[in-house]
PDB file of C-alpha atoms and ligand atoms in Angstrom:
ATOM      1  CA  MET A  23     -13.246   4.139 -35.345  1.00  0.00           C
ATOM      2  CA  THR A  24      -9.761   4.105 -33.846  1.00  0.00           C
ATOM      3  CA  LYS A  25      -9.833   4.425 -30.073  1.00  0.00           C
ATOM      4  CA  THR A  26      -7.722   6.817 -28.018  1.00  0.00           C
ATOM      5  CA  ALA A  27      -6.036   6.370 -24.641  1.00  0.00           C
ATOM      6  CA  ILE A  28      -4.492   8.937 -22.309  1.00  0.00           C
ATOM      7  CA  ILE A  29      -1.642   7.558 -20.217  1.00  0.00           C
ATOM      8  CA  THR A  30      -0.182   9.719 -17.438  1.00  0.00           C
ATOM      9  CA  GLY A  31       3.357   8.960 -16.346  1.00  0.00           C
ATOM     10  CA  GLY A  32       3.601   7.564 -19.874  1.00  0.00           C
ATOM     11  CA  GLY A  33       7.273   8.420 -20.222  1.00  0.00           C
ATOM     12  CA  SER A  34       8.598   5.580 -18.087  1.00  0.00           C
ATOM     13  CA  GLY A  35       7.911   2.311 -16.308  1.00  0.00           C
ATOM     14  CA  LEU A  36       4.325   1.063 -16.131  1.00  0.00           C
ATOM     15  CA  GLY A  37       3.042   3.958 -18.261  1.00  0.00           C
ATOM     16  CA  GLN A  38       5.491   3.365 -21.101  1.00  0.00           C
ATOM     17  CA  SER A  39       4.964  -0.416 -21.108  1.00  0.00           C
ATOM     18  CA  THR A  40       1.207   0.061 -21.167  1.00  0.00           C
ATOM     19  CA  ALA A  41       1.462   2.592 -24.008  1.00  0.00           C
ATOM     20  CA  ILE A  42       3.358   0.015 -26.056  1.00  0.00           C
ATOM     21  CA  ARG A  43       0.896  -2.793 -25.207  1.00  0.00           C
ATOM     22  CA  MET A  44      -2.127  -0.602 -26.026  1.00  0.00           C
ATOM     23  CA  ALA A  45      -0.513   0.479 -29.310  1.00  0.00           C
ATOM     24  CA  GLN A  46      -0.238  -3.197 -30.223  1.00  0.00           C
ATOM     25  CA  GLU A  47      -4.060  -3.210 -30.035  1.00  0.00           C
ATOM     26  CA  GLY A  48      -4.166  -0.347 -32.566  1.00  0.00           C
ATOM     27  CA  ILE A  49      -5.089   2.329 -29.998  1.00  0.00           C
ATOM     28  CA  ASN A  50      -3.857   5.930 -30.427  1.00  0.00           C
ATOM     29  CA  ILE A  51      -1.991   7.242 -27.407  1.00  0.00           C
ATOM     30  CA  ALA A  52      -1.689  10.635 -25.674  1.00  0.00           C
ATOM     31  CA  VAL A  53       1.422  10.364 -23.513  1.00  0.00           C
ATOM     32  CA  VAL A  54       1.330  12.735 -20.520  1.00  0.00           C
ATOM     33  CA  ASP A  55       4.444  13.280 -18.434  1.00  0.00           C
ATOM     34  CA  VAL A  56       6.622  15.973 -16.857  1.00  0.00           C
ATOM     35  CA  SER A  57       9.622  14.405 -18.562  1.00  0.00           C
ATOM     36  CA  GLU A  58       9.993  15.491 -22.185  1.00  0.00           C
ATOM     37  CA  LYS A  59      12.728  12.953 -22.789  1.00  0.00           C
ATOM     38  CA  GLY A  60      10.682   9.995 -21.523  1.00  0.00           C
ATOM     39  CA  GLY A  61       7.447  11.215 -23.103  1.00  0.00           C
ATOM     40  CA  ASN A  62       8.996  11.672 -26.535  1.00  0.00           C
ATOM     41  CA  GLU A  63      10.721   8.294 -26.283  1.00  0.00           C
ATOM     42  CA  THR A  64       7.356   6.611 -25.663  1.00  0.00           C
ATOM     43  CA  VAL A  65       5.757   8.478 -28.568  1.00  0.00           C
ATOM     44  CA  GLU A  66       8.512   7.237 -30.893  1.00  0.00           C
ATOM     45  CA  LYS A  67       8.116   3.671 -29.664  1.00  0.00           C
ATOM     46  CA  VAL A  68       4.343   3.574 -30.135  1.00  0.00           C
ATOM     47  CA  LYS A  69       4.413   5.333 -33.505  1.00  0.00           C
ATOM     48  CA  ALA A  70       6.801   2.615 -34.672  1.00  0.00           C
ATOM     49  CA  LEU A  71       3.925   0.202 -33.995  1.00  0.00           C
ATOM     50  CA  GLY A  72       1.749   2.046 -36.535  1.00  0.00           C
ATOM     51  CA  VAL A  73      -0.570   4.108 -34.309  1.00  0.00           C
ATOM     52  CA  ASP A  74      -0.747   7.882 -33.897  1.00  0.00           C
ATOM     53  CA  ALA A  75       0.537   9.453 -30.685  1.00  0.00           C
ATOM     54  CA  ILE A  76       1.284  12.819 -29.084  1.00  0.00           C
ATOM     55  CA  PHE A  77       3.341  13.870 -26.118  1.00  0.00           C
ATOM     56  CA  ILE A  78       1.732  16.413 -23.792  1.00  0.00           C
ATOM     57  CA  LYS A  79       3.980  17.901 -21.157  1.00  0.00           C
ATOM     58  CA  ALA A  80       1.912  18.371 -18.011  1.00  0.00           C
ATOM     59  CA  ASP A  81       2.304  18.208 -14.251  1.00  0.00           C
ATOM     60  CA  VAL A  82      -0.653  16.179 -12.990  1.00  0.00           C
ATOM     61  CA  SER A  83      -0.589  17.901  -9.601  1.00  0.00           C
ATOM     62  CA  LYS A  84      -1.803  21.132 -11.249  1.00  0.00           C
ATOM     63  CA  ALA A  85      -5.498  21.140 -12.135  1.00  0.00           C
ATOM     64  CA  GLU A  86      -5.049  23.595 -15.012  1.00  0.00           C
ATOM     65  CA  GLU A  87      -2.416  21.333 -16.608  1.00  0.00           C
ATOM     66  CA  VAL A  88      -4.719  18.334 -16.247  1.00  0.00           C
ATOM     67  CA  LYS A  89      -7.467  20.241 -18.044  1.00  0.00           C
ATOM     68  CA  LYS A  90      -4.896  21.146 -20.702  1.00  0.00           C
ATOM     69  CA  TYR A  91      -3.940  17.506 -21.399  1.00  0.00           C
ATOM     70  CA  VAL A  92      -7.603  16.563 -21.673  1.00  0.00           C
ATOM     71  CA  ASP A  93      -8.332  19.456 -24.068  1.00  0.00           C
ATOM     72  CA  GLN A  94      -5.256  18.772 -26.198  1.00  0.00           C
ATOM     73  CA  THR A  95      -6.129  15.090 -26.511  1.00  0.00           C
ATOM     74  CA  MET A  96      -9.652  15.989 -27.637  1.00  0.00           C
ATOM     75  CA  GLU A  97      -8.295  18.491 -30.186  1.00  0.00           C
ATOM     76  CA  LYS A  98      -5.921  15.924 -31.631  1.00  0.00           C
ATOM     77  CA  PHE A  99      -8.009  12.733 -31.543  1.00  0.00           C
ATOM     78  CA  GLY A 100     -11.639  13.795 -30.940  1.00  0.00           C
ATOM     79  CA  SER A 101     -12.340  11.215 -28.216  1.00  0.00           C
ATOM     80  CA  ILE A 102     -10.973   9.733 -25.001  1.00  0.00           C
ATOM     81  CA  ASP A 103     -11.964   6.086 -24.724  1.00  0.00           C
ATOM     82  CA  TYR A 104      -9.398   4.838 -22.221  1.00  0.00           C
ATOM     83  CA  PHE A 105      -7.539   6.527 -19.381  1.00  0.00           C
ATOM     84  CA  PHE A 106      -4.589   5.036 -17.502  1.00  0.00           C
ATOM     85  CA  ASN A 107      -4.363   7.380 -14.503  1.00  0.00           C
ATOM     86  CA  ASN A 108      -0.927   6.331 -13.457  1.00  0.00           C
ATOM     87  CA  ALA A 109       1.619   9.112 -12.756  1.00  0.00           C
ATOM     88  CA  GLY A 110       3.062   8.828  -9.280  1.00  0.00           C
ATOM     89  CA  ILE A 111       6.112   9.148  -7.064  1.00  0.00           C
ATOM     90  CA  SER A 112       7.221   7.023  -4.144  1.00  0.00           C
ATOM     91  CA  GLY A 113       8.858   9.501  -1.767  1.00  0.00           C
ATOM     92  CA  SER A 114      12.114   9.219   0.158  1.00  0.00           C
ATOM     93  CA  GLY A 115      11.418   5.987   2.049  1.00  0.00           C
ATOM     94  CA  LYS A 116      11.960   7.704   5.386  1.00  0.00           C
ATOM     95  CA  TYR A 117       9.857   6.941   8.445  1.00  0.00           C
ATOM     96  CA  TYR A 118       6.892   9.277   8.662  1.00  0.00           C
ATOM     97  CA  LEU A 119       8.156  11.481  11.489  1.00  0.00           C
ATOM     98  CA  ASP A 120      11.372  12.053   9.529  1.00  0.00           C
ATOM     99  CA  THR A 121       9.566  13.275   6.407  1.00  0.00           C
ATOM    100  CA  THR A 122       9.133  16.967   5.719  1.00  0.00           C
ATOM    101  CA  ILE A 123       5.822  18.716   5.150  1.00  0.00           C
ATOM    102  CA  GLU A 124       7.075  19.562   1.641  1.00  0.00           C
ATOM    103  CA  GLU A 125       7.500  15.869   0.851  1.00  0.00           C
ATOM    104  CA  ILE A 126       4.041  15.039   2.211  1.00  0.00           C
ATOM    105  CA  GLU A 127       2.486  17.787   0.093  1.00  0.00           C
ATOM    106  CA  GLN A 128       4.388  16.701  -3.009  1.00  0.00           C
ATOM    107  CA  ILE A 129       3.352  13.044  -2.760  1.00  0.00           C
ATOM    108  CA  VAL A 130      -0.288  13.915  -2.035  1.00  0.00           C
ATOM    109  CA  GLY A 131      -0.263  16.505  -4.830  1.00  0.00           C
ATOM    110  CA  ILE A 132       0.979  14.134  -7.520  1.00  0.00           C
ATOM    111  CA  ASN A 133      -0.416  10.766  -6.422  1.00  0.00           C
ATOM    112  CA  LEU A 134      -3.800  11.717  -5.009  1.00  0.00           C
ATOM    113  CA  LEU A 135      -4.771  15.177  -6.255  1.00  0.00           C
ATOM    114  CA  GLY A 136      -3.283  14.325  -9.661  1.00  0.00           C
ATOM    115  CA  ALA A 137      -5.455  11.218  -9.869  1.00  0.00           C
ATOM    116  CA  LEU A 138      -8.561  13.059  -8.641  1.00  0.00           C
ATOM    117  CA  TYR A 139      -8.094  15.889 -11.157  1.00  0.00           C
ATOM    118  CA  GLY A 140      -7.498  13.365 -13.942  1.00  0.00           C
ATOM    119  CA  VAL A 141     -10.724  11.503 -13.278  1.00  0.00           C
ATOM    120  CA  ARG A 142     -12.577  14.799 -12.801  1.00  0.00           C
ATOM    121  CA  TYR A 143     -11.770  16.105 -16.286  1.00  0.00           C
ATOM    122  CA  VAL A 144     -11.480  12.835 -18.233  1.00  0.00           C
ATOM    123  CA  ALA A 145     -14.720  11.298 -16.927  1.00  0.00           C
ATOM    124  CA  GLU A 146     -16.570  14.486 -17.829  1.00  0.00           C
ATOM    125  CA  VAL A 147     -15.539  14.084 -21.470  1.00  0.00           C
ATOM    126  CA  MET A 148     -16.152  10.323 -21.451  1.00  0.00           C
ATOM    127  CA  LEU A 149     -19.666  10.687 -20.039  1.00  0.00           C
ATOM    128  CA  LYS A 150     -20.587  13.307 -22.642  1.00  0.00           C
ATOM    129  CA  ASN A 151     -19.591  10.739 -25.285  1.00  0.00           C
ATOM    130  CA  GLY A 152     -21.472   7.783 -23.800  1.00  0.00           C
ATOM    131  CA  GLY A 153     -18.851   6.320 -21.475  1.00  0.00           C
ATOM    132  CA  GLY A 154     -15.333   5.014 -21.239  1.00  0.00           C
ATOM    133  CA  SER A 155     -12.920   3.053 -19.133  1.00  0.00           C
ATOM    134  CA  ILE A 156     -10.430   4.194 -16.505  1.00  0.00           C
ATOM    135  CA  VAL A 157      -7.692   2.326 -14.651  1.00  0.00           C
ATOM    136  CA  ASN A 158      -6.163   4.049 -11.635  1.00  0.00           C
ATOM    137  CA  THR A 159      -2.758   2.942 -10.373  1.00  0.00           C
ATOM    138  CA  ALA A 160      -2.901   2.092  -6.671  1.00  0.00           C
ATOM    139  CA  SER A 161      -0.279  -0.201  -5.102  1.00  0.00           C
ATOM    140  CA  SER A 162       0.183  -3.014  -2.606  1.00  0.00           C
ATOM    141  CA  ALA A 163       0.626  -0.101  -0.205  1.00  0.00           C
ATOM    142  CA  GLY A 164      -2.944   0.899  -1.062  1.00  0.00           C
ATOM    143  CA  VAL A 165      -4.253  -2.457   0.147  1.00  0.00           C
ATOM    144  CA  ILE A 166      -2.126  -3.037   3.246  1.00  0.00           C
ATOM    145  CA  GLY A 167      -0.126  -0.813   5.592  1.00  0.00           C
ATOM    146  CA  GLN A 168       3.642  -0.697   5.119  1.00  0.00           C
ATOM    147  CA  ASP A 169       6.492   1.066   6.900  1.00  0.00           C
ATOM    148  CA  SER A 170       8.624   3.726   5.180  1.00  0.00           C
ATOM    149  CA  VAL A 171       5.837   4.762   2.809  1.00  0.00           C
ATOM    150  CA  VAL A 172       3.147   6.227   5.082  1.00  0.00           C
ATOM    151  CA  THR A 173       2.197   9.191   2.879  1.00  0.00           C
ATOM    152  CA  TYR A 174       2.453   7.100  -0.293  1.00  0.00           C
ATOM    153  CA  SER A 175       0.260   4.418   1.285  1.00  0.00           C
ATOM    154  CA  ALA A 176      -2.313   7.034   2.311  1.00  0.00           C
ATOM    155  CA  THR A 177      -2.521   8.311  -1.277  1.00  0.00           C
ATOM    156  CA  LYS A 178      -2.843   4.805  -2.713  1.00  0.00           C
ATOM    157  CA  HIS A 179      -5.628   3.909  -0.249  1.00  0.00           C
ATOM    158  CA  GLY A 180      -7.253   7.134  -1.469  1.00  0.00           C
ATOM    159  CA  ILE A 181      -7.019   5.959  -5.087  1.00  0.00           C
ATOM    160  CA  ILE A 182      -9.048   2.899  -4.149  1.00  0.00           C
ATOM    161  CA  GLY A 183     -11.742   5.077  -2.563  1.00  0.00           C
ATOM    162  CA  LEU A 184     -11.832   7.174  -5.738  1.00  0.00           C
ATOM    163  CA  THR A 185     -12.198   4.042  -7.873  1.00  0.00           C
ATOM    164  CA  LYS A 186     -15.057   2.492  -5.904  1.00  0.00           C
ATOM    165  CA  SER A 187     -16.982   5.696  -5.362  1.00  0.00           C
ATOM    166  CA  MET A 188     -16.878   6.746  -9.021  1.00  0.00           C
ATOM    167  CA  VAL A 189     -18.531   3.441  -9.864  1.00  0.00           C
ATOM    168  CA  ALA A 190     -21.287   4.143  -7.342  1.00  0.00           C
ATOM    169  CA  GLU A 191     -22.058   7.388  -9.154  1.00  0.00           C
ATOM    170  CA  TYR A 192     -21.423   6.711 -12.854  1.00  0.00           C
ATOM    171  CA  ALA A 193     -21.408   2.987 -13.751  1.00  0.00           C
ATOM    172  CA  LYS A 194     -25.023   3.354 -14.848  1.00  0.00           C
ATOM    173  CA  ASP A 195     -23.906   5.935 -17.437  1.00  0.00           C
ATOM    174  CA  GLY A 196     -21.350   3.684 -19.138  1.00  0.00           C
ATOM    175  CA  LEU A 197     -18.239   4.455 -17.093  1.00  0.00           C
ATOM    176  CA  ARG A 198     -15.962   1.697 -15.850  1.00  0.00           C
ATOM    177  CA  VAL A 199     -13.345   2.541 -13.216  1.00  0.00           C
ATOM    178  CA  ASN A 200     -10.943  -0.069 -11.901  1.00  0.00           C
ATOM    179  CA  ALA A 201      -7.666   0.031 -10.001  1.00  0.00           C
ATOM    180  CA  ILE A 202      -4.525  -2.043 -10.074  1.00  0.00           C
ATOM    181  CA  ALA A 203      -2.443  -2.740  -6.990  1.00  0.00           C
ATOM    182  CA  PRO A 204       1.022  -3.768  -8.170  1.00  0.00           C
ATOM    183  CA  GLY A 205       3.623  -5.062  -5.766  1.00  0.00           C
ATOM    184  CA  PRO A 206       7.249  -4.048  -6.329  1.00  0.00           C
ATOM    185  CA  THR A 207       7.745  -4.028 -10.105  1.00  0.00           C
ATOM    186  CA  GLU A 208      11.046  -3.496 -11.917  1.00  0.00           C
ATOM    187  CA  THR A 209      10.575   0.039 -13.214  1.00  0.00           C
ATOM    188  CA  PRO A 210      13.000   2.986 -13.015  1.00  0.00           C
ATOM    189  CA  MET A 211      11.097   4.313  -9.965  1.00  0.00           C
ATOM    190  CA  VAL A 212      11.634   1.120  -8.010  1.00  0.00           C
ATOM    191  CA  LYS A 213      15.223   0.713  -9.168  1.00  0.00           C
ATOM    192  CA  SER A 214      16.155   4.175  -7.878  1.00  0.00           C
ATOM    193  CA  PHE A 215      14.169   3.646  -4.658  1.00  0.00           C
ATOM    194  CA  PHE A 216      15.967   0.357  -3.970  1.00  0.00           C
ATOM    195  CA  GLU A 217      19.335   1.899  -4.856  1.00  0.00           C
ATOM    196  CA  ALA A 218      18.723   4.497  -2.137  1.00  0.00           C
ATOM    197  CA  ASN A 219      17.402   1.853   0.296  1.00  0.00           C
ATOM    198  CA  PRO A 220      19.253  -1.422  -0.503  1.00  0.00           C
ATOM    199  CA  GLN A 221      18.065  -3.223   2.616  1.00  0.00           C
ATOM    200  CA  MET A 222      14.497  -2.796   1.399  1.00  0.00           C
ATOM    201  CA  LYS A 223      15.110  -4.680  -1.872  1.00  0.00           C
ATOM    202  CA  GLU A 224      16.143  -7.800  -0.025  1.00  0.00           C
ATOM    203  CA  ASN A 225      13.206  -7.504   2.372  1.00  0.00           C
ATOM    204  CA  ALA A 226      10.810  -6.930  -0.538  1.00  0.00           C
ATOM    205  CA  THR A 227      11.885  -9.936  -2.611  1.00  0.00           C
ATOM    206  CA  SER A 228      12.047 -12.335   0.316  1.00  0.00           C
ATOM    207  CA  GLY A 229       8.534 -11.269   1.362  1.00  0.00           C
ATOM    208  CA  ILE A 230       7.036 -12.116  -2.045  1.00  0.00           C
ATOM    209  CA  PRO A 231       5.780 -15.719  -2.258  1.00  0.00           C
ATOM    210  CA  GLN A 232       6.937 -15.936  -5.915  1.00  0.00           C
ATOM    211  CA  LYS A 233      10.401 -14.656  -4.835  1.00  0.00           C
ATOM    212  CA  ARG A 234      10.778 -12.096  -7.601  1.00  0.00           C
ATOM    213  CA  LEU A 235       9.651  -8.616  -8.522  1.00  0.00           C
ATOM    214  CA  GLY A 236       6.948  -8.071 -11.141  1.00  0.00           C
ATOM    215  CA  THR A 237       7.713  -6.811 -14.635  1.00  0.00           C
ATOM    216  CA  PRO A 238       6.210  -3.727 -16.314  1.00  0.00           C
ATOM    217  CA  GLU A 239       5.053  -5.961 -19.183  1.00  0.00           C
ATOM    218  CA  GLU A 240       2.968  -8.101 -16.801  1.00  0.00           C
ATOM    219  CA  VAL A 241       1.283  -4.972 -15.460  1.00  0.00           C
ATOM    220  CA  ALA A 242       0.732  -3.594 -18.992  1.00  0.00           C
ATOM    221  CA  GLU A 243      -1.080  -6.800 -19.947  1.00  0.00           C
ATOM    222  CA  LEU A 244      -3.464  -6.438 -16.988  1.00  0.00           C
ATOM    223  CA  VAL A 245      -4.126  -2.746 -17.607  1.00  0.00           C
ATOM    224  CA  THR A 246      -4.858  -3.344 -21.289  1.00  0.00           C
ATOM    225  CA  PHE A 247      -7.295  -6.116 -20.394  1.00  0.00           C
ATOM    226  CA  LEU A 248      -9.071  -3.932 -17.813  1.00  0.00           C
ATOM    227  CA  LEU A 249      -9.266  -0.872 -20.059  1.00  0.00           C
ATOM    228  CA  THR A 250     -10.583  -2.548 -23.164  1.00  0.00           C
ATOM    229  CA  SER A 251     -13.918  -4.152 -23.844  1.00  0.00           C
ATOM    230  CA  LYS A 252     -12.595  -7.598 -22.883  1.00  0.00           C
ATOM    231  CA  ALA A 253     -13.356  -6.564 -19.276  1.00  0.00           C
ATOM    232  CA  GLU A 254     -16.761  -5.033 -19.989  1.00  0.00           C
ATOM    233  CA  TYR A 255     -18.409  -6.352 -16.775  1.00  0.00           C
ATOM    234  CA  ILE A 256     -15.514  -5.634 -14.390  1.00  0.00           C
ATOM    235  CA  ASN A 257     -16.151  -2.396 -12.507  1.00  0.00           C
ATOM    236  CA  GLY A 258     -14.942  -0.900  -9.223  1.00  0.00           C
ATOM    237  CA  GLU A 259     -12.438  -3.730  -8.863  1.00  0.00           C
ATOM    238  CA  VAL A 260      -8.970  -3.526  -7.335  1.00  0.00           C
ATOM    239  CA  ILE A 261      -6.753  -6.158  -8.961  1.00  0.00           C
ATOM    240  CA  ARG A 262      -3.627  -7.074  -7.048  1.00  0.00           C
ATOM    241  CA  ILE A 263      -0.645  -8.030  -9.224  1.00  0.00           C
ATOM    242  CA  ASP A 264       2.059  -8.806  -6.704  1.00  0.00           C
ATOM    243  CA  GLY A 265       3.238 -12.431  -6.854  1.00  0.00           C
ATOM    244  CA  GLY A 266       1.060 -13.233  -3.838  1.00  0.00           C
ATOM    245  CA  PHE A 267       2.621 -10.520  -1.639  1.00  0.00           C
ATOM    246  CA  THR A 268      -0.516  -9.030  -0.100  1.00  0.00           C
ATOM    247  CA  SER A 269      -2.389 -12.333   0.089  1.00  0.00           C
ATOM    248  CA  THR A 270       0.092 -13.483   2.731  1.00  0.00           C
ATOM    249  CA  LYS A 271      -0.373 -10.382   4.899  1.00  0.00           C
TER     250      LYS A 271
HETATM  251  N1  NAD B  22       7.030   0.121  -9.840  1.00  0.00           N
HETATM  252  C1  NAD B  22       6.423  -0.345  -8.779  1.00  0.00           C
HETATM  253  O1  NAD B  22       6.923  -1.213  -8.073  1.00  0.00           O
HETATM  254  C2  NAD B  22       5.075   0.162  -8.420  1.00  0.00           C
HETATM  255  C3  NAD B  22       4.322  -0.591  -7.523  1.00  0.00           C
HETATM  256  C4  NAD B  22       3.055  -0.131  -7.177  1.00  0.00           C
HETATM  257  C5  NAD B  22       2.578   1.044  -7.737  1.00  0.00           C
HETATM  258  N2  NAD B  22       3.362   1.754  -8.593  1.00  0.00           N
HETATM  259  C6  NAD B  22       2.799   2.984  -9.135  1.00  0.00           C
HETATM  260  O2  NAD B  22       2.874   2.926 -10.549  1.00  0.00           O
HETATM  261  C7  NAD B  22       2.899   4.241 -11.077  1.00  0.00           C
HETATM  262  C8  NAD B  22       3.999   4.356 -12.094  1.00  0.00           C
HETATM  263  O3  NAD B  22       5.225   4.104 -11.440  1.00  0.00           O
HETATM  264  P1  NAD B  22       6.514   3.540 -12.182  1.00  0.00           P
HETATM  265  O4  NAD B  22       7.057   2.479 -11.308  1.00  0.00           O
HETATM  266  O5  NAD B  22       6.201   3.260 -13.593  1.00  0.00           O
HETATM  267  O6  NAD B  22       7.462   4.819 -12.016  1.00  0.00           O
HETATM  268  P2  NAD B  22       8.423   5.582 -13.037  1.00  0.00           P
HETATM  269  O7  NAD B  22       9.162   6.565 -12.205  1.00  0.00           O
HETATM  270  O8  NAD B  22       9.166   4.621 -13.881  1.00  0.00           O
HETATM  271  O9  NAD B  22       7.384   6.365 -13.951  1.00  0.00           O
HETATM  272  C9  NAD B  22       6.594   7.397 -13.436  1.00  0.00           C
HETATM  273  C10 NAD B  22       6.443   8.480 -14.487  1.00  0.00           C
HETATM  274  O10 NAD B  22       5.605   9.504 -13.941  1.00  0.00           O
HETATM  275  C11 NAD B  22       6.144  10.748 -14.293  1.00  0.00           C
HETATM  276  N3  NAD B  22       5.737  11.767 -13.341  1.00  0.00           N
HETATM  277  C12 NAD B  22       6.183  11.970 -12.082  1.00  0.00           C
HETATM  278  N4  NAD B  22       5.593  13.025 -11.539  1.00  0.00           N
HETATM  279  C13 NAD B  22       4.736  13.524 -12.468  1.00  0.00           C
HETATM  280  C14 NAD B  22       3.857  14.632 -12.499  1.00  0.00           C
HETATM  281  N5  NAD B  22       3.742  15.470 -11.462  1.00  0.00           N
HETATM  282  N6  NAD B  22       3.129  14.835 -13.618  1.00  0.00           N
HETATM  283  C15 NAD B  22       3.254  14.021 -14.692  1.00  0.00           C
HETATM  284  N7  NAD B  22       4.092  12.956 -14.717  1.00  0.00           N
HETATM  285  C16 NAD B  22       4.816  12.723 -13.622  1.00  0.00           C
HETATM  286  C17 NAD B  22       7.653  10.549 -14.286  1.00  0.00           C
HETATM  287  O11 NAD B  22       8.322  11.545 -15.042  1.00  0.00           O
HETATM  288  C18 NAD B  22       7.771   9.158 -14.873  1.00  0.00           C
HETATM  289  O12 NAD B  22       7.916   9.202 -16.281  1.00  0.00           O
HETATM  290  C19 NAD B  22       3.021   5.179  -9.882  1.00  0.00           C
HETATM  291  O13 NAD B  22       1.749   5.680  -9.550  1.00  0.00           O
HETATM  292  C20 NAD B  22       3.527   4.265  -8.781  1.00  0.00           C
HETATM  293  O14 NAD B  22       3.161   4.717  -7.508  1.00  0.00           O
HETATM  294  C21 NAD B  22       4.604   1.337  -8.958  1.00  0.00           C
END
């Protein structure tokens, strides 16, 4: 039977690239995003590859909207086999004491609560159907500490705790949960962040042993491997994909 994946933040960057890569494997895709334009663009791109897809407009920071995207995916496709729990924002890049409480709440709401709600509702469906596979998007900033992204880093460290602890509870029931920790990757999010903070682009590239940013396609390849049965015995893992960045810290 054709498998189904939910991809949050599927309208851009890592989510869109992964949707395209998964579609190449013949997997149906539910694209979840707040952006209708991006979400519909991804749906068009994956349908052109011969799979079925829907766009579901949802804000992952709202539990009721997370439940809605899970329910709508089940109505349309009848199963959720793979979940790329990926929607996230980076924040302003200001030092922590210069950030507002509103910004802190927004980043935690989308990056951490959004990921927790996603796993809460998706894993419930997966476990009823005998299991499934989840990849959560952490970051280099979830593995090491970094300036200018304190709240973001806190949420990404949290994603890793979510990943490992889910495995402790549910691996025995057929659930696999892994995380990826990308370094700076050339997506729209990073482009706009570096445009606002040009000095950080130079610092970022010079600090990467491979002296370049990652590409969304490289990340999509890793996520597809981790989600699908090719990685059947990999569980609770955090895979860094960062050109050696964090290994030198
Ligand atoms: N690009 C990088 O360098 C990099 C590195 C490490 C981790 N990440 C993480 O990868 C993930 C994807 O980032 P990206 O670089 O592809 O960014 P992006 O901005 O290109 O894509 C993110 C998508 O998420 C959507 N989104 C934002 N808030 C949302 C919400 N509340 N509900 C639903 N959708 C929402 C946006 O509309 C957008 O389509 C994020 O979690 C980010 O923290 C990115």
